Amino acid sequence: DPLPPETAASVIDLGCAALPAPEPWLTRAFQGALEELPPYAHTHGDFPAGLPVLREAIADRYTARGIPTMPEQIMVTTGAMGAVAAICRLIAGHGERVAVESPSYANVLQLMRETGARLVPVAMADALAGWDLPAWRQVLRDAAPRMAYVVADFHNPTGALAPEEQ
């Protein structure tokens, strides 16, 4: 059970790997979103790829960072798991091989199994040094996976950071 809110200032909850909400920014973001809501309340509200204005803002941000992007190339999901699920269904159909880091995020591995993917584990490098590139080359050559799942920054569960050259 979560700790009661009144203990937040004096107790660290080690029972859950999640930080508290970033106040006051979260409340400000919700208030701003509520101010923007009325025009969308007059529509069906079904935007499978995300709100057009949000897709445009994301595309503009990528373009400003040097990656020319059109809003039609953006799909907004409810989170990382939703994105991985969509990608798995789109790219790695039932029975397709997917190369995955070992160890990796257990929930993503379960999601991939549920979509029918055949997981091909690739061991991480020793001493939290990112990926074992020779092992990856071998798996990519020998198993010919349809896709690969890797976490380059703050790898879950090891916390490893892949060096930039990887």
Short mmCIF file of N, CA and C in Angstrom, two decimals:
data_model
loop_
_atom_site.label_atom_id
_atom_site.label_comp_id
_atom_site.label_asym_id
_atom_site.label_seq_id
_atom_site.Cartn_x
_atom_site.Cartn_y
_atom_site.Cartn_z
N ASP A 1 0.84 -1.19 0.00
CA ASP A 1 0.00 0.00 0.00
C ASP A 1 0.88 1.24 0.00
N PRO A 2 0.47 2.28 -0.72
CA PRO A 2 1.27 3.51 -0.70
C PRO A 2 1.23 4.16 0.67
N LEU A 3 2.29 4.92 0.95
CA LEU A 3 2.33 5.65 2.21
C LEU A 3 1.31 6.78 2.17
N PRO A 4 0.75 7.14 3.33
CA PRO A 4 -0.20 8.26 3.36
C PRO A 4 0.49 9.56 2.97
N PRO A 5 -0.22 10.48 2.30
CA PRO A 5 0.38 11.74 1.85
C PRO A 5 1.03 12.55 2.96
N GLU A 6 0.49 12.46 4.17
CA GLU A 6 1.05 13.28 5.26
C GLU A 6 2.45 12.83 5.68
N THR A 7 2.90 11.67 5.26
CA THR A 7 4.24 11.20 5.62
C THR A 7 5.28 11.57 4.56
N ALA A 8 4.87 12.19 3.47
CA ALA A 8 5.77 12.45 2.34
C ALA A 8 7.01 13.26 2.72
N ALA A 9 6.89 14.19 3.64
CA ALA A 9 8.02 15.04 4.00
C ALA A 9 9.01 14.35 4.93
N SER A 10 8.62 13.23 5.54
CA SER A 10 9.50 12.63 6.54
C SER A 10 9.88 11.17 6.26
N VAL A 11 9.29 10.54 5.24
CA VAL A 11 9.54 9.13 4.98
C VAL A 11 9.81 8.92 3.49
N ILE A 12 10.79 8.09 3.19
CA ILE A 12 11.06 7.71 1.80
C ILE A 12 10.44 6.33 1.59
N ASP A 13 9.55 6.23 0.62
CA ASP A 13 8.86 4.98 0.34
C ASP A 13 9.73 4.11 -0.57
N LEU A 14 10.38 3.12 -0.01
CA LEU A 14 11.24 2.22 -0.77
C LEU A 14 10.46 1.05 -1.36
N GLY A 15 9.16 1.02 -1.13
CA GLY A 15 8.33 -0.06 -1.65
C GLY A 15 7.89 0.14 -3.08
N CYS A 16 8.21 1.29 -3.66
CA CYS A 16 7.79 1.58 -5.04
C CYS A 16 8.90 2.38 -5.72
N ALA A 17 9.28 1.96 -6.91
CA ALA A 17 10.36 2.62 -7.65
C ALA A 17 9.80 3.76 -8.49
N ALA A 18 9.14 4.71 -7.84
CA ALA A 18 8.57 5.86 -8.54
C ALA A 18 8.72 7.10 -7.65
N LEU A 19 9.05 8.18 -8.29
CA LEU A 19 9.20 9.44 -7.56
C LEU A 19 7.84 10.10 -7.39
N PRO A 20 7.73 10.98 -6.40
CA PRO A 20 6.46 11.71 -6.25
C PRO A 20 6.26 12.67 -7.43
N ALA A 21 5.05 13.15 -7.59
CA ALA A 21 4.73 14.09 -8.66
C ALA A 21 5.58 15.35 -8.51
N PRO A 22 6.04 15.92 -9.61
CA PRO A 22 6.89 17.12 -9.55
C PRO A 22 6.06 18.39 -9.38
N GLU A 23 5.67 18.66 -8.17
CA GLU A 23 4.89 19.86 -7.90
C GLU A 23 5.80 21.06 -7.78
N PRO A 24 5.36 22.24 -8.15
CA PRO A 24 4.02 22.64 -8.60
C PRO A 24 3.81 22.50 -10.11
N TRP A 25 4.82 21.96 -10.82
CA TRP A 25 4.76 21.89 -12.28
C TRP A 25 3.64 20.98 -12.79
N LEU A 26 3.37 19.89 -12.08
CA LEU A 26 2.30 18.99 -12.52
C LEU A 26 0.95 19.69 -12.47
N THR A 27 0.67 20.37 -11.38
CA THR A 27 -0.60 21.08 -11.26
C THR A 27 -0.72 22.16 -12.33
N ARG A 28 0.37 22.90 -12.57
CA ARG A 28 0.35 23.94 -13.62
C ARG A 28 0.08 23.32 -14.99
N ALA A 29 0.70 22.16 -15.27
CA ALA A 29 0.49 21.49 -16.56
C ALA A 29 -0.97 21.06 -16.71
N PHE A 30 -1.55 20.51 -15.66
CA PHE A 30 -2.96 20.11 -15.72
C PHE A 30 -3.87 21.32 -15.93
N GLN A 31 -3.58 22.41 -15.23
CA GLN A 31 -4.40 23.61 -15.39
C GLN A 31 -4.31 24.14 -16.81
N GLY A 32 -3.10 24.14 -17.36
CA GLY A 32 -2.93 24.59 -18.74
C GLY A 32 -3.66 23.69 -19.72
N ALA A 33 -3.61 22.37 -19.48
CA ALA A 33 -4.30 21.42 -20.34
C ALA A 33 -5.81 21.63 -20.28
N LEU A 34 -6.33 21.90 -19.10
CA LEU A 34 -7.77 22.14 -18.96
C LEU A 34 -8.20 23.39 -19.71
N GLU A 35 -7.34 24.41 -19.73
CA GLU A 35 -7.66 25.63 -20.48
C GLU A 35 -7.72 25.36 -21.98
N GLU A 36 -6.93 24.40 -22.46
CA GLU A 36 -6.88 24.07 -23.89
C GLU A 36 -7.95 23.06 -24.29
N LEU A 37 -8.67 22.48 -23.34
CA LEU A 37 -9.61 21.39 -23.60
C LEU A 37 -10.88 21.76 -24.36
N PRO A 38 -11.52 22.90 -24.12
CA PRO A 38 -12.84 23.15 -24.71
C PRO A 38 -12.97 22.90 -26.22
N PRO A 39 -12.03 23.34 -27.06
CA PRO A 39 -12.22 23.06 -28.50
C PRO A 39 -12.28 21.55 -28.81
N TYR A 40 -11.56 20.75 -28.06
CA TYR A 40 -11.53 19.31 -28.32
C TYR A 40 -12.77 18.62 -27.78
N ALA A 41 -13.44 19.24 -26.82
CA ALA A 41 -14.66 18.65 -26.25
C ALA A 41 -15.81 18.70 -27.25
N HIS A 42 -15.69 19.48 -28.31
CA HIS A 42 -16.73 19.59 -29.31
C HIS A 42 -16.52 18.61 -30.47
N THR A 43 -15.53 17.75 -30.35
CA THR A 43 -15.25 16.77 -31.41
C THR A 43 -15.48 15.37 -30.85
N HIS A 44 -15.25 14.37 -31.68
CA HIS A 44 -15.37 12.99 -31.24
C HIS A 44 -14.26 12.61 -30.27
N GLY A 45 -13.14 13.33 -30.32
CA GLY A 45 -12.05 13.08 -29.39
C GLY A 45 -11.19 11.89 -29.72
N ASP A 46 -11.42 11.28 -30.87
CA ASP A 46 -10.65 10.08 -31.24
C ASP A 46 -9.54 10.46 -32.21
N PHE A 47 -8.34 10.57 -31.69
CA PHE A 47 -7.16 10.89 -32.49
C PHE A 47 -6.16 9.75 -32.27
N PRO A 48 -6.27 8.65 -33.00
CA PRO A 48 -5.45 7.46 -32.74
C PRO A 48 -3.94 7.73 -32.74
N ALA A 49 -3.48 8.67 -33.54
CA ALA A 49 -2.05 8.96 -33.57
C ALA A 49 -1.67 10.13 -32.67
N GLY A 50 -2.64 10.68 -31.94
CA GLY A 50 -2.38 11.81 -31.05
C GLY A 50 -3.00 13.08 -31.59
N LEU A 51 -3.16 14.05 -30.71
CA LEU A 51 -3.72 15.33 -31.12
C LEU A 51 -2.85 15.96 -32.22
N PRO A 52 -3.47 16.43 -33.30
CA PRO A 52 -2.68 17.02 -34.39
C PRO A 52 -1.75 18.13 -33.93
N VAL A 53 -2.22 19.01 -33.03
CA VAL A 53 -1.38 20.11 -32.57
C VAL A 53 -0.16 19.58 -31.80
N LEU A 54 -0.32 18.51 -31.04
CA LEU A 54 0.79 17.92 -30.31
C LEU A 54 1.77 17.25 -31.27
N ARG A 55 1.25 16.53 -32.25
CA ARG A 55 2.12 15.89 -33.25
C ARG A 55 2.93 16.95 -34.00
N GLU A 56 2.29 18.07 -34.30
CA GLU A 56 2.99 19.15 -35.00
C GLU A 56 4.09 19.75 -34.12
N ALA A 57 3.80 19.96 -32.84
CA ALA A 57 4.80 20.51 -31.91
C ALA A 57 5.99 19.57 -31.77
N ILE A 58 5.72 18.27 -31.69
CA ILE A 58 6.81 17.30 -31.56
C ILE A 58 7.64 17.28 -32.84
N ALA A 59 6.98 17.29 -33.99
CA ALA A 59 7.70 17.31 -35.27
C ALA A 59 8.56 18.56 -35.38
N ASP A 60 8.02 19.70 -34.98
CA ASP A 60 8.79 20.95 -35.02
C ASP A 60 10.02 20.87 -34.13
N ARG A 61 9.86 20.25 -32.97
CA ARG A 61 11.01 20.13 -32.05
C ARG A 61 12.11 19.25 -32.65
N TYR A 62 11.72 18.12 -33.24
CA TYR A 62 12.72 17.27 -33.91
C TYR A 62 13.39 18.02 -35.05
N THR A 63 12.60 18.74 -35.84
CA THR A 63 13.16 19.50 -36.96
C THR A 63 14.15 20.55 -36.46
N ALA A 64 13.81 21.24 -35.39
CA ALA A 64 14.71 22.25 -34.82
C ALA A 64 16.00 21.64 -34.31
N ARG A 65 15.96 20.36 -33.94
CA ARG A 65 17.16 19.68 -33.44
C ARG A 65 17.95 19.01 -34.57
N GLY A 66 17.54 19.26 -35.83
CA GLY A 66 18.29 18.75 -36.96
C GLY A 66 17.77 17.47 -37.57
N ILE A 67 16.60 17.01 -37.16
CA ILE A 67 16.00 15.80 -37.72
C ILE A 67 14.69 16.20 -38.40
N PRO A 68 14.75 16.52 -39.70
CA PRO A 68 13.53 16.97 -40.38
C PRO A 68 12.40 15.95 -40.19
N THR A 69 11.29 16.41 -39.63
CA THR A 69 10.17 15.53 -39.27
C THR A 69 8.85 16.21 -39.62
N MET A 70 7.93 15.41 -40.17
CA MET A 70 6.58 15.90 -40.45
C MET A 70 5.63 15.34 -39.39
N PRO A 71 4.57 16.06 -39.07
CA PRO A 71 3.61 15.57 -38.07
C PRO A 71 3.07 14.17 -38.39
N GLU A 72 2.95 13.86 -39.68
CA GLU A 72 2.45 12.54 -40.09
C GLU A 72 3.41 11.41 -39.70
N GLN A 73 4.63 11.74 -39.35
CA GLN A 73 5.61 10.74 -38.94
C GLN A 73 5.60 10.51 -37.43
N ILE A 74 4.76 11.22 -36.71
CA ILE A 74 4.70 11.15 -35.26
C ILE A 74 3.46 10.39 -34.82
N MET A 75 3.63 9.50 -33.85
CA MET A 75 2.50 8.84 -33.21
C MET A 75 2.68 9.02 -31.70
N VAL A 76 1.70 9.61 -31.07
CA VAL A 76 1.73 9.85 -29.63
C VAL A 76 1.06 8.66 -28.94
N THR A 77 1.72 8.12 -27.94
CA THR A 77 1.17 6.99 -27.19
C THR A 77 0.96 7.41 -25.74
N THR A 78 0.35 6.51 -24.97
CA THR A 78 0.11 6.81 -23.56
C THR A 78 1.34 6.57 -22.71
N GLY A 79 2.40 6.09 -23.29
CA GLY A 79 3.64 5.86 -22.55
C GLY A 79 4.53 4.90 -23.32
N ALA A 80 5.68 4.60 -22.72
CA ALA A 80 6.65 3.74 -23.38
C ALA A 80 6.10 2.35 -23.67
N MET A 81 5.35 1.79 -22.74
CA MET A 81 4.80 0.45 -22.97
C MET A 81 3.81 0.46 -24.13
N GLY A 82 3.01 1.50 -24.24
CA GLY A 82 2.09 1.62 -25.37
C GLY A 82 2.84 1.72 -26.69
N ALA A 83 3.95 2.46 -26.68
CA ALA A 83 4.76 2.59 -27.89
C ALA A 83 5.40 1.26 -28.27
N VAL A 84 5.97 0.57 -27.30
CA VAL A 84 6.60 -0.73 -27.59
C VAL A 84 5.56 -1.72 -28.08
N ALA A 85 4.38 -1.72 -27.49
CA ALA A 85 3.32 -2.63 -27.93
C ALA A 85 2.94 -2.35 -29.38
N ALA A 86 2.79 -1.06 -29.73
CA ALA A 86 2.43 -0.70 -31.11
C ALA A 86 3.53 -1.13 -32.08
N ILE A 87 4.77 -0.90 -31.71
CA ILE A 87 5.89 -1.27 -32.58
C ILE A 87 5.95 -2.78 -32.76
N CYS A 88 5.77 -3.51 -31.67
CA CYS A 88 5.81 -4.98 -31.76
C CYS A 88 4.72 -5.50 -32.69
N ARG A 89 3.53 -4.96 -32.56
CA ARG A 89 2.43 -5.41 -33.42
C ARG A 89 2.68 -5.05 -34.88
N LEU A 90 3.31 -3.91 -35.11
CA LEU A 90 3.55 -3.43 -36.46
C LEU A 90 4.73 -4.14 -37.13
N ILE A 91 5.81 -4.30 -36.39
CA ILE A 91 7.06 -4.78 -36.99
C ILE A 91 7.32 -6.26 -36.73
N ALA A 92 7.10 -6.69 -35.50
CA ALA A 92 7.48 -8.06 -35.12
C ALA A 92 6.22 -8.90 -34.94
N GLY A 93 5.71 -9.41 -36.02
CA GLY A 93 4.52 -10.24 -35.95
C GLY A 93 4.75 -11.54 -35.22
N HIS A 94 3.68 -12.31 -35.10
CA HIS A 94 3.73 -13.59 -34.39
C HIS A 94 4.84 -14.47 -34.97
N GLY A 95 5.70 -14.96 -34.10
CA GLY A 95 6.78 -15.85 -34.51
C GLY A 95 8.05 -15.16 -34.95
N GLU A 96 8.03 -13.85 -35.10
CA GLU A 96 9.23 -13.11 -35.52
C GLU A 96 10.23 -13.05 -34.36
N ARG A 97 11.51 -13.09 -34.71
CA ARG A 97 12.57 -12.99 -33.70
C ARG A 97 12.83 -11.51 -33.36
N VAL A 98 13.03 -11.27 -32.07
CA VAL A 98 13.37 -9.93 -31.57
C VAL A 98 14.60 -10.08 -30.68
N ALA A 99 15.68 -9.40 -31.03
CA ALA A 99 16.88 -9.41 -30.20
C ALA A 99 16.66 -8.48 -29.02
N VAL A 100 16.96 -8.96 -27.81
CA VAL A 100 16.76 -8.17 -26.60
C VAL A 100 17.99 -8.26 -25.72
N GLU A 101 18.26 -7.20 -25.00
CA GLU A 101 19.34 -7.22 -24.03
C GLU A 101 19.02 -8.21 -22.92
N SER A 102 20.06 -8.78 -22.37
CA SER A 102 19.87 -9.69 -21.24
C SER A 102 20.88 -9.30 -20.17
N PRO A 103 20.37 -8.82 -19.02
CA PRO A 103 18.96 -8.72 -18.63
C PRO A 103 18.30 -7.54 -19.30
N SER A 104 16.97 -7.51 -19.22
CA SER A 104 16.21 -6.41 -19.78
C SER A 104 14.98 -6.16 -18.91
N TYR A 105 14.20 -5.17 -19.29
CA TYR A 105 13.02 -4.78 -18.54
C TYR A 105 11.96 -5.88 -18.65
N ALA A 106 11.66 -6.51 -17.54
CA ALA A 106 10.79 -7.70 -17.52
C ALA A 106 9.42 -7.43 -18.12
N ASN A 107 8.84 -6.26 -17.90
CA ASN A 107 7.51 -5.97 -18.43
C ASN A 107 7.50 -5.88 -19.95
N VAL A 108 8.57 -5.34 -20.54
CA VAL A 108 8.65 -5.28 -22.00
C VAL A 108 8.83 -6.69 -22.56
N LEU A 109 9.64 -7.51 -21.90
CA LEU A 109 9.83 -8.88 -22.37
C LEU A 109 8.51 -9.64 -22.35
N GLN A 110 7.72 -9.46 -21.29
CA GLN A 110 6.42 -10.12 -21.20
C GLN A 110 5.48 -9.63 -22.30
N LEU A 111 5.48 -8.32 -22.53
CA LEU A 111 4.65 -7.74 -23.59
C LEU A 111 5.03 -8.36 -24.93
N MET A 112 6.32 -8.47 -25.21
CA MET A 112 6.76 -9.05 -26.48
C MET A 112 6.34 -10.51 -26.61
N ARG A 113 6.46 -11.25 -25.52
CA ARG A 113 6.02 -12.65 -25.55
C ARG A 113 4.53 -12.73 -25.86
N GLU A 114 3.75 -11.83 -25.25
CA GLU A 114 2.30 -11.84 -25.46
C GLU A 114 1.92 -11.50 -26.89
N THR A 115 2.76 -10.74 -27.60
CA THR A 115 2.48 -10.44 -29.00
C THR A 115 2.96 -11.56 -29.92
N GLY A 116 3.57 -12.59 -29.34
CA GLY A 116 4.00 -13.75 -30.12
C GLY A 116 5.43 -13.69 -30.61
N ALA A 117 6.20 -12.68 -30.15
CA ALA A 117 7.60 -12.57 -30.58
C ALA A 117 8.44 -13.70 -29.97
N ARG A 118 9.45 -14.11 -30.71
CA ARG A 118 10.43 -15.08 -30.21
C ARG A 118 11.67 -14.28 -29.80
N LEU A 119 11.95 -14.23 -28.50
CA LEU A 119 13.03 -13.40 -27.99
C LEU A 119 14.37 -14.08 -28.15
N VAL A 120 15.36 -13.29 -28.59
CA VAL A 120 16.73 -13.76 -28.74
C VAL A 120 17.58 -12.91 -27.80
N PRO A 121 17.95 -13.45 -26.62
CA PRO A 121 18.70 -12.65 -25.65
C PRO A 121 20.16 -12.43 -26.06
N VAL A 122 20.66 -11.23 -25.77
CA VAL A 122 22.05 -10.88 -26.01
C VAL A 122 22.59 -10.31 -24.70
N ALA A 123 23.62 -10.93 -24.15
CA ALA A 123 24.17 -10.50 -22.86
C ALA A 123 24.74 -9.09 -22.94
N MET A 124 24.58 -8.36 -21.85
CA MET A 124 25.19 -7.03 -21.73
C MET A 124 26.69 -7.19 -21.52
N ALA A 125 27.46 -6.13 -21.79
CA ALA A 125 28.89 -6.16 -21.55
C ALA A 125 29.15 -6.20 -20.05
N ASP A 126 30.32 -6.68 -19.69
CA ASP A 126 30.70 -6.73 -18.28
C ASP A 126 30.87 -5.33 -17.70
N ALA A 127 30.73 -5.22 -16.40
CA ALA A 127 31.00 -4.00 -15.64
C ALA A 127 30.15 -2.81 -16.10
N LEU A 128 28.91 -3.06 -16.46
CA LEU A 128 27.99 -2.00 -16.86
C LEU A 128 28.56 -1.13 -17.98
N ALA A 129 29.25 -1.75 -18.92
CA ALA A 129 29.91 -1.02 -20.01
C ALA A 129 29.06 -0.95 -21.27
N GLY A 130 27.76 -1.03 -21.14
CA GLY A 130 26.90 -0.94 -22.33
C GLY A 130 26.69 -2.31 -22.96
N TRP A 131 26.78 -2.34 -24.28
CA TRP A 131 26.51 -3.57 -25.02
C TRP A 131 27.77 -4.34 -25.33
N ASP A 132 27.64 -5.64 -25.48
CA ASP A 132 28.72 -6.50 -25.95
C ASP A 132 28.58 -6.52 -27.47
N LEU A 133 29.27 -5.62 -28.16
CA LEU A 133 29.09 -5.46 -29.60
C LEU A 133 29.41 -6.71 -30.40
N PRO A 134 30.46 -7.47 -30.08
CA PRO A 134 30.66 -8.72 -30.83
C PRO A 134 29.49 -9.69 -30.69
N ALA A 135 28.90 -9.78 -29.49
CA ALA A 135 27.74 -10.65 -29.31
C ALA A 135 26.56 -10.14 -30.13
N TRP A 136 26.37 -8.82 -30.17
CA TRP A 136 25.27 -8.26 -30.97
C TRP A 136 25.49 -8.54 -32.46
N ARG A 137 26.72 -8.37 -32.92
CA ARG A 137 26.99 -8.64 -34.34
C ARG A 137 26.65 -10.09 -34.68
N GLN A 138 27.04 -11.00 -33.79
CA GLN A 138 26.77 -12.42 -34.05
C GLN A 138 25.27 -12.71 -34.08
N VAL A 139 24.52 -12.18 -33.11
CA VAL A 139 23.07 -12.41 -33.08
C VAL A 139 22.40 -11.80 -34.29
N LEU A 140 22.79 -10.58 -34.65
CA LEU A 140 22.17 -9.93 -35.80
C LEU A 140 22.47 -10.71 -37.09
N ARG A 141 23.67 -11.27 -37.18
CA ARG A 141 24.04 -12.05 -38.37
C ARG A 141 23.37 -13.42 -38.36
N ASP A 142 23.46 -14.13 -37.25
CA ASP A 142 23.00 -15.52 -37.20
C ASP A 142 21.50 -15.68 -37.04
N ALA A 143 20.89 -14.86 -36.20
CA ALA A 143 19.46 -15.01 -35.92
C ALA A 143 18.59 -14.15 -36.84
N ALA A 144 19.19 -13.12 -37.46
CA ALA A 144 18.46 -12.22 -38.34
C ALA A 144 17.13 -11.77 -37.73
N PRO A 145 17.18 -11.15 -36.54
CA PRO A 145 15.92 -10.73 -35.90
C PRO A 145 15.24 -9.63 -36.71
N ARG A 146 13.92 -9.59 -36.60
CA ARG A 146 13.12 -8.58 -37.29
C ARG A 146 13.33 -7.20 -36.67
N MET A 147 13.58 -7.18 -35.36
CA MET A 147 13.86 -5.92 -34.67
C MET A 147 14.70 -6.21 -33.43
N ALA A 148 15.22 -5.14 -32.84
CA ALA A 148 16.01 -5.25 -31.61
C ALA A 148 15.46 -4.25 -30.60
N TYR A 149 15.49 -4.64 -29.33
CA TYR A 149 15.07 -3.76 -28.24
C TYR A 149 16.27 -3.52 -27.35
N VAL A 150 16.70 -2.24 -27.28
CA VAL A 150 17.83 -1.86 -26.45
C VAL A 150 17.49 -0.58 -25.69
N VAL A 151 18.11 -0.41 -24.54
CA VAL A 151 17.96 0.81 -23.75
C VAL A 151 19.36 1.37 -23.54
N ALA A 152 19.66 2.47 -24.23
CA ALA A 152 21.01 3.01 -24.20
C ALA A 152 21.31 3.84 -22.96
N ASP A 153 20.30 4.51 -22.42
CA ASP A 153 20.50 5.39 -21.28
C ASP A 153 19.77 4.86 -20.06
N PHE A 154 20.49 4.73 -18.97
CA PHE A 154 19.91 4.29 -17.70
C PHE A 154 19.14 2.98 -17.90
N HIS A 155 19.87 2.02 -18.42
CA HIS A 155 19.32 0.71 -18.75
C HIS A 155 18.55 0.13 -17.57
N ASN A 156 17.41 -0.47 -17.87
CA ASN A 156 16.61 -1.14 -16.84
C ASN A 156 16.76 -2.63 -17.05
N PRO A 157 17.31 -3.37 -16.10
CA PRO A 157 17.45 -3.09 -14.69
C PRO A 157 18.85 -2.72 -14.21
N THR A 158 19.86 -2.62 -15.08
CA THR A 158 21.23 -2.46 -14.59
C THR A 158 21.62 -1.01 -14.29
N GLY A 159 20.96 -0.04 -14.94
CA GLY A 159 21.35 1.35 -14.78
C GLY A 159 22.51 1.75 -15.66
N ALA A 160 23.01 0.85 -16.51
CA ALA A 160 24.16 1.11 -17.37
C ALA A 160 23.86 2.20 -18.39
N LEU A 161 24.91 2.92 -18.77
CA LEU A 161 24.85 3.90 -19.84
C LEU A 161 25.78 3.41 -20.95
N ALA A 162 25.26 3.25 -22.15
CA ALA A 162 26.11 2.84 -23.27
C ALA A 162 27.01 4.01 -23.65
N PRO A 163 28.29 3.75 -23.88
CA PRO A 163 29.18 4.83 -24.34
C PRO A 163 28.68 5.40 -25.67
N GLU A 164 28.95 6.68 -25.89
CA GLU A 164 28.45 7.35 -27.09
C GLU A 164 28.86 6.64 -28.37
N GLU A 165 30.08 6.10 -28.42
CA GLU A 165 30.54 5.45 -29.65
C GLU A 165 29.74 4.18 -29.97
N GLN A 166 29.09 3.57 -28.96
CA GLN A 166 28.25 2.40 -29.22
C GLN A 166 26.94 2.82 -29.84
#
